[in-house]
mmCIF file of C-alpha atoms in Angstrom:
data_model
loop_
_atom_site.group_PDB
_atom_site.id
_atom_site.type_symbol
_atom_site.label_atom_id
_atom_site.label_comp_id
_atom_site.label_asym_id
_atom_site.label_seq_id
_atom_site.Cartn_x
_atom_site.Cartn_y
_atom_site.Cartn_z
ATOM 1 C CA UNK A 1 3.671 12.359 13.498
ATOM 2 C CA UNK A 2 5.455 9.402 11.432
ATOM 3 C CA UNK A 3 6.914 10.379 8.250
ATOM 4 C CA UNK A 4 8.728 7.421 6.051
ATOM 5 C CA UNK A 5 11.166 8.786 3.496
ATOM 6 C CA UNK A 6 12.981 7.005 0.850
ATOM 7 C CA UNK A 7 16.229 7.326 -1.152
ATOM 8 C CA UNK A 8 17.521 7.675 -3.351
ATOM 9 C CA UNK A 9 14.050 8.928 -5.529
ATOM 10 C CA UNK A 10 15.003 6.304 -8.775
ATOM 11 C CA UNK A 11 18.253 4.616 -9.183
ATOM 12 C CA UNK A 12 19.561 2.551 -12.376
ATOM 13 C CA UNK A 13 22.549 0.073 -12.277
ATOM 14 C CA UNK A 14 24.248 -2.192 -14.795
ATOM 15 C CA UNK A 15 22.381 -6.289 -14.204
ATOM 16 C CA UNK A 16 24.894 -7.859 -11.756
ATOM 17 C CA UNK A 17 25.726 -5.187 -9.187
ATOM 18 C CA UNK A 18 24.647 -5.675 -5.396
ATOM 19 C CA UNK A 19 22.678 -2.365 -3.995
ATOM 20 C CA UNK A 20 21.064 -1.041 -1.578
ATOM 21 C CA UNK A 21 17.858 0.994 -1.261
ATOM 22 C CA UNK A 22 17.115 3.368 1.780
ATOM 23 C CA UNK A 23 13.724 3.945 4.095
ATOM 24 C CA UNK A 24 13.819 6.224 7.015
ATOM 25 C CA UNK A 25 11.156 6.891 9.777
ATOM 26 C CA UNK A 26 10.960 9.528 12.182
ATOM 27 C CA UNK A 27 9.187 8.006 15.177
ATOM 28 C CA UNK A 28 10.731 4.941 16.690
ATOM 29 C CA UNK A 29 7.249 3.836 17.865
ATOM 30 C CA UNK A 30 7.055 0.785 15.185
ATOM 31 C CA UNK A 31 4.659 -2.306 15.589
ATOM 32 C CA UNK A 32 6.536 -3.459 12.029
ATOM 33 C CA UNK A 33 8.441 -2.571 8.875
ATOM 34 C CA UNK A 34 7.256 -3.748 5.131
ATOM 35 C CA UNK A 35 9.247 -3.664 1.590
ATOM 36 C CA UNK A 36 6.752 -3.788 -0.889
ATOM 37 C CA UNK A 37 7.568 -4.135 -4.881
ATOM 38 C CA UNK A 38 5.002 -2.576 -7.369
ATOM 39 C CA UNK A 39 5.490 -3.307 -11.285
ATOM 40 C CA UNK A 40 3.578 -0.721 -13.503
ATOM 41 C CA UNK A 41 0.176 -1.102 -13.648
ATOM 42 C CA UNK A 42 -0.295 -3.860 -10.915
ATOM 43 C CA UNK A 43 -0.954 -3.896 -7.399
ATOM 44 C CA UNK A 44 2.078 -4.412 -4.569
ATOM 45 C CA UNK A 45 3.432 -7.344 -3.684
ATOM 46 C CA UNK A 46 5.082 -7.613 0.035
ATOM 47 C CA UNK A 47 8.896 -9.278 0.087
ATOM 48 C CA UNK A 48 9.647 -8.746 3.417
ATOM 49 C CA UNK A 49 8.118 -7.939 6.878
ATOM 50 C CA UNK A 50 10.591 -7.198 10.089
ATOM 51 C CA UNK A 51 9.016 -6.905 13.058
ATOM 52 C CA UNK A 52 9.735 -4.531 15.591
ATOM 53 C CA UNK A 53 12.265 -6.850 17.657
ATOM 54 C CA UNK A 54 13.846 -8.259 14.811
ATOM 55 C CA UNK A 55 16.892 -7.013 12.931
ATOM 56 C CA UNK A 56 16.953 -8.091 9.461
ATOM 57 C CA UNK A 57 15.016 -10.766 6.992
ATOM 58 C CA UNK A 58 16.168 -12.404 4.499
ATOM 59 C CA UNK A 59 14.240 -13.669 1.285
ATOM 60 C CA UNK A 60 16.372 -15.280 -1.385
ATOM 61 C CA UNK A 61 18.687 -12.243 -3.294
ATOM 62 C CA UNK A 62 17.253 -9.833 -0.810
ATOM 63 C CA UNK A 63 17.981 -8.769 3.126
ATOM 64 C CA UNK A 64 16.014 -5.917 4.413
ATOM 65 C CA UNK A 65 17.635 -4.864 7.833
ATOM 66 C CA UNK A 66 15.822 -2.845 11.026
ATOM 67 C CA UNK A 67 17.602 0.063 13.120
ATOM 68 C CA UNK A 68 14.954 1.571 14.849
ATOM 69 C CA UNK A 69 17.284 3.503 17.246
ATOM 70 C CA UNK A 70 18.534 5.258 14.619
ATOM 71 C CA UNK A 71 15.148 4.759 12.802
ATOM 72 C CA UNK A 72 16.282 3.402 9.333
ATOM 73 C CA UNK A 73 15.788 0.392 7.739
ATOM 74 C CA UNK A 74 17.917 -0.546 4.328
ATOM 75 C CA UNK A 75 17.080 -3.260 1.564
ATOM 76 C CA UNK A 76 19.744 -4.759 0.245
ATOM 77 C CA UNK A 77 19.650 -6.643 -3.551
ATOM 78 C CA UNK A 78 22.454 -9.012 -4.453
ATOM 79 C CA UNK A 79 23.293 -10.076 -7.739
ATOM 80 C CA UNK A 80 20.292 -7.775 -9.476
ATOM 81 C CA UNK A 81 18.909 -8.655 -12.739
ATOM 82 C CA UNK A 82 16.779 -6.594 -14.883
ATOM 83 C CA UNK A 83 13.572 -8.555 -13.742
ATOM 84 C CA UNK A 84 14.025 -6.937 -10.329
ATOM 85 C CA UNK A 85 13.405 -3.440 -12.426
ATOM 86 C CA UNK A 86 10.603 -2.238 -10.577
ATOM 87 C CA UNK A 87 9.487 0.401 -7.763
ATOM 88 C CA UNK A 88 10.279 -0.179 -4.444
ATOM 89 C CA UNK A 89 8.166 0.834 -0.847
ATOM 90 C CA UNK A 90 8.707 0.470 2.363
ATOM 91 C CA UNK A 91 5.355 0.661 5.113
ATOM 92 C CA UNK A 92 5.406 1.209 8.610
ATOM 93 C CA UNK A 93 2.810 -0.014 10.881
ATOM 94 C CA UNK A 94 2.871 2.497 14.020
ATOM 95 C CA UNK A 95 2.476 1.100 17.569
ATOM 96 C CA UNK A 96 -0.854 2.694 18.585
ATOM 97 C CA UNK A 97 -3.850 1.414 19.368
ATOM 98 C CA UNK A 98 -5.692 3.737 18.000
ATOM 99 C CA UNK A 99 -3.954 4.062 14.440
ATOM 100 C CA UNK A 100 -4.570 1.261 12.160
ATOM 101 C CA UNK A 101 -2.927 2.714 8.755
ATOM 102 C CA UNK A 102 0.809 1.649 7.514
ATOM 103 C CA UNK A 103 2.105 4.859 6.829
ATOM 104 C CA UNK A 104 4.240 4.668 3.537
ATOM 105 C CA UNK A 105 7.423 6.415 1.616
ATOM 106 C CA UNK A 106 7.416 7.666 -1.791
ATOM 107 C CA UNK A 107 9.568 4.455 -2.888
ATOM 108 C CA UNK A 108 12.725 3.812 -5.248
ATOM 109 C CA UNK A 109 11.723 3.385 -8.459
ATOM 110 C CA UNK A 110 14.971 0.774 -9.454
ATOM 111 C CA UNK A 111 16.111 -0.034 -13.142
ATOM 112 C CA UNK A 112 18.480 -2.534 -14.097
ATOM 113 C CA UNK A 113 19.658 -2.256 -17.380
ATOM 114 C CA UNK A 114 20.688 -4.971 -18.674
ATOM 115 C CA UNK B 1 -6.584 -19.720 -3.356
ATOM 116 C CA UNK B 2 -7.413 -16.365 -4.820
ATOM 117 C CA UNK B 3 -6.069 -13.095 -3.902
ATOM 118 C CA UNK B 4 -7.749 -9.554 -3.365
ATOM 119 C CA UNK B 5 -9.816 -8.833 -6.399
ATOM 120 C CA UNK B 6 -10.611 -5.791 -7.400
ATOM 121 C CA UNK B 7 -12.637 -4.890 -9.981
ATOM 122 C CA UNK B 8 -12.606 -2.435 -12.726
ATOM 123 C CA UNK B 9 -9.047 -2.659 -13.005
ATOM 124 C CA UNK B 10 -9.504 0.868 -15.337
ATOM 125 C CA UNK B 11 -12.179 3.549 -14.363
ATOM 126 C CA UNK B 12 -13.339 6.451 -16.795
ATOM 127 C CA UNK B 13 -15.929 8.855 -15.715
ATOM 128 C CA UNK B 14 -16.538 12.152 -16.629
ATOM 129 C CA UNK B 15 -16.366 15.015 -13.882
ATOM 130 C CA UNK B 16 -19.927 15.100 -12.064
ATOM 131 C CA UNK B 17 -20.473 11.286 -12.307
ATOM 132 C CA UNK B 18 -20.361 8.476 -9.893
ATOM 133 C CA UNK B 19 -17.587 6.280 -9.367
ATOM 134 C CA UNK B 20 -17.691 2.781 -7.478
ATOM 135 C CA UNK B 21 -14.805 0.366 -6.963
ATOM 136 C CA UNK B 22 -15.521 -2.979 -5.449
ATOM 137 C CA UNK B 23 -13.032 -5.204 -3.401
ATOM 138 C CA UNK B 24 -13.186 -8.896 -2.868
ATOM 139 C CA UNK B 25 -11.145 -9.920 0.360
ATOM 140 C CA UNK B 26 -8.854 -13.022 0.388
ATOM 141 C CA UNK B 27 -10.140 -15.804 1.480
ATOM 142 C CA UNK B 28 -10.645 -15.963 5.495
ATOM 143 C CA UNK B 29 -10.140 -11.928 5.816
ATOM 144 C CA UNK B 30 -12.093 -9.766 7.458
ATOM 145 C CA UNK B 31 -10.521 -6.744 7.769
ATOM 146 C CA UNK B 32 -10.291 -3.939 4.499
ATOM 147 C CA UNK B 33 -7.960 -1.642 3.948
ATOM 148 C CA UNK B 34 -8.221 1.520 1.041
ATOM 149 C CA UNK B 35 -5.280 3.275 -0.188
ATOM 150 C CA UNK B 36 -4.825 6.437 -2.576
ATOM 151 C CA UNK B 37 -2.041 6.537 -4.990
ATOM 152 C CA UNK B 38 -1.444 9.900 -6.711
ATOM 153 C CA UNK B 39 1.066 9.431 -9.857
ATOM 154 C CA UNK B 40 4.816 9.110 -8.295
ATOM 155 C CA UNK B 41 3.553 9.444 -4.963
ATOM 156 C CA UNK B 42 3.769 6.693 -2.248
ATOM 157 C CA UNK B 43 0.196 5.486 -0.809
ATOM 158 C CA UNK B 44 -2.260 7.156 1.456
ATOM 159 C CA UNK B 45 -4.536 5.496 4.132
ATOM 160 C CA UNK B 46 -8.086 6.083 2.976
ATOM 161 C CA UNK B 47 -9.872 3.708 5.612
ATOM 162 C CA UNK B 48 -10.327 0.303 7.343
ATOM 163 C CA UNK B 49 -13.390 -1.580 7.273
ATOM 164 C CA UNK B 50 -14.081 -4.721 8.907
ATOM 165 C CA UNK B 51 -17.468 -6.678 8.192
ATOM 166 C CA UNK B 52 -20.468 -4.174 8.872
ATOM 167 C CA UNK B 53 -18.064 -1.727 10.234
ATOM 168 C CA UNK B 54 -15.899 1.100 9.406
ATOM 169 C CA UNK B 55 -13.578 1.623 11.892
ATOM 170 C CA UNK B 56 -11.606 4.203 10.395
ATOM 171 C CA UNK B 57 -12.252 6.850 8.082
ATOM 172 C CA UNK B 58 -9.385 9.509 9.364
ATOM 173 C CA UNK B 59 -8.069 9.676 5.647
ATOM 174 C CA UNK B 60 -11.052 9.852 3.451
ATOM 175 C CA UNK B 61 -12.478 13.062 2.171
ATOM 176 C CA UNK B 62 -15.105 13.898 3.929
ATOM 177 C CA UNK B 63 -17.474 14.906 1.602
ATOM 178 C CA UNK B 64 -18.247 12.673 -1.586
ATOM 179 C CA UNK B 65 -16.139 9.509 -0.380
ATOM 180 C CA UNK B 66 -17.803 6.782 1.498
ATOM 181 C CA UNK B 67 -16.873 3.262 1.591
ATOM 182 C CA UNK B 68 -18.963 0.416 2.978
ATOM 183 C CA UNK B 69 -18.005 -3.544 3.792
ATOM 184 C CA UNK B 70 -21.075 -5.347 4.076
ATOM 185 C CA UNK B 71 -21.730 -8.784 5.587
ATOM 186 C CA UNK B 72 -22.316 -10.006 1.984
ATOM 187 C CA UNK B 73 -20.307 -8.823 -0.693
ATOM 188 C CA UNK B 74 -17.397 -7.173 -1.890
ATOM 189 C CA UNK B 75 -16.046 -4.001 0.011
ATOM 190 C CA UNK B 76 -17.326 -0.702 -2.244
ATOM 191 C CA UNK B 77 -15.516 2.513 -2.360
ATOM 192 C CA UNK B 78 -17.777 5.181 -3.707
ATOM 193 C CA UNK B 79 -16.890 8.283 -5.003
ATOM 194 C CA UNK B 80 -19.846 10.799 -5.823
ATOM 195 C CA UNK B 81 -19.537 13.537 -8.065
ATOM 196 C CA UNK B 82 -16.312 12.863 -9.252
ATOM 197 C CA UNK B 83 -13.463 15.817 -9.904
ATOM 198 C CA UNK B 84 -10.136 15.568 -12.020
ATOM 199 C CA UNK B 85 -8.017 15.594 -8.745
ATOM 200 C CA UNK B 86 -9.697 12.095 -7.947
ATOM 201 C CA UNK B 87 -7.882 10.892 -10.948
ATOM 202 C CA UNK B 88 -5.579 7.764 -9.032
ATOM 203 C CA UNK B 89 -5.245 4.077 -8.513
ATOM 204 C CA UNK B 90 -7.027 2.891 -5.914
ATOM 205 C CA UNK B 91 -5.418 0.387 -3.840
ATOM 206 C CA UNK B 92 -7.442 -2.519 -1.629
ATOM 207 C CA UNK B 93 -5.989 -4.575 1.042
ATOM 208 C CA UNK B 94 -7.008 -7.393 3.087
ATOM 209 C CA UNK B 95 -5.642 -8.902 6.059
ATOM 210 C CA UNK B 96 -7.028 -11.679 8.405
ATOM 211 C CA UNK B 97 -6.290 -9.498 11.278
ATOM 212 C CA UNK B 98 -5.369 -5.820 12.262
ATOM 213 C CA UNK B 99 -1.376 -5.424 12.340
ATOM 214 C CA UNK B 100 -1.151 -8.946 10.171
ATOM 215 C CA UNK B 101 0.770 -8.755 6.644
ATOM 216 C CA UNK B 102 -1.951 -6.686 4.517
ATOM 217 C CA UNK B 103 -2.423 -8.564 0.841
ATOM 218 C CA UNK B 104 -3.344 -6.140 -1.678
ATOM 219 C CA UNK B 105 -4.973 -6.268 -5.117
ATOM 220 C CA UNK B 106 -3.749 -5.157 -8.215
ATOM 221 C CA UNK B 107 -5.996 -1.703 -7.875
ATOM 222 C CA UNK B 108 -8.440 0.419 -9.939
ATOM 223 C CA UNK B 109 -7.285 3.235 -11.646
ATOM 224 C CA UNK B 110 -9.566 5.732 -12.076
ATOM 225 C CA UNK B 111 -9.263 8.265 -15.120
ATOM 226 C CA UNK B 112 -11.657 11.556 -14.706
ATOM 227 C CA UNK B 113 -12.132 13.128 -18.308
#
């Protein structure tokens, strides 16, 4: 059964540093990968998708890399500012026919203070 | 272009009532996708719909959920008799096909007195 598990649980840095957020997965089995950001009260918007045979994306200040030997997949934020203050998931998308749900982690929930 | 809508964005009822949320696909998409999200928890696969069709219901209740897509109109997730542990946002998804990106709306969150 696929778990997804992310750390650290919340995380708060000064505006300015580079970090990086953490999503695990315990079944190597993975059609795709998904970072999603969620502000309070709104829905989730997706910032980057990795597909099973690629290794990293990149989308402006962020890179999300794929290690699905080791079944882990990081997000890394350069440069943060304290619009990027918001909580972060990551979504797996399991390679079975038969299974059409994304199965998701708790998320990050990331301040920057400014 | 507009996204998934969904509509109420806020949801009170008291226990015993009914509760229905509605879901507008983008654009082009056919296929539905309902999520649970329980206060600082990640979300939970309710079920996927496409037009006419639910195709799977593995993580709905199975008693007093039911969700329907038909071929005219918005997607409907109805929750009968409501309790306080339904208390959540409700998350809807669209995508044009299975395993393509999933777009979501900004959810309903529901609120049981």
């Amino acid at each position: 059964k696929q778990e997804v598990t992310q750390i650290p649980a919340a995380l708060s840095v000064p505006e300015g540093e580079n970090l990086v957020l953490n999503c695990s997965f315990t079944d190597s089995a993975i059609y795709n990968l998904q970072w999603f950001r969620q502000d309070p009260g709104k829905g989730l918007t997706s910032l980057l998708l990795i597909q099973s045979s690629q290794r990293e994306q990149t989308s402006g200040r962020l890179n999300a890399s794929l290690d699905k030997s080791s079944g882990r997949s990081t997000l890394y934020i350069a440069a943060s500012q304290p619009g990027d203050s918001a909580t972060y998931l990551c979504a797996v998308d399991p390679l079975m026919d038969s299974n059409y749900q994304l199965i998701w982690g708790a998320g990050t929930k990331l301040i920057i203070k400014p | 272009n507009a996204g998934v809508m969904q509509n109420p964005r806020h949801l009170v009822r008291r226990r015993g009532q009914e509760a229905r949320l509605r879901c507008s696909p983008m654009k082009g998409h056919s296929h539905v996708y309902w999520y649970r999200q329980l206060p600082e928890e990640g979300l939970k696969f309710m079920v996927y719909l496409q037009k006419e069709n639910i195709i799977d219901e593995s993580g709905m209740p199975k008693e007093r959920f039911s969700a329907e897509f038909p071929k005219e109109g918005p997607s409907i997730l109805r929750i009968q008799q409501v309790v306080r542990g339904d208390s959540a946002a409700y998350f809807c998804a669209s995508s044009r096909q299975h395993n393509q990106p999933q777009h979501f709306g900004d959810g309903t969150r529901l609120s049981i007195l």
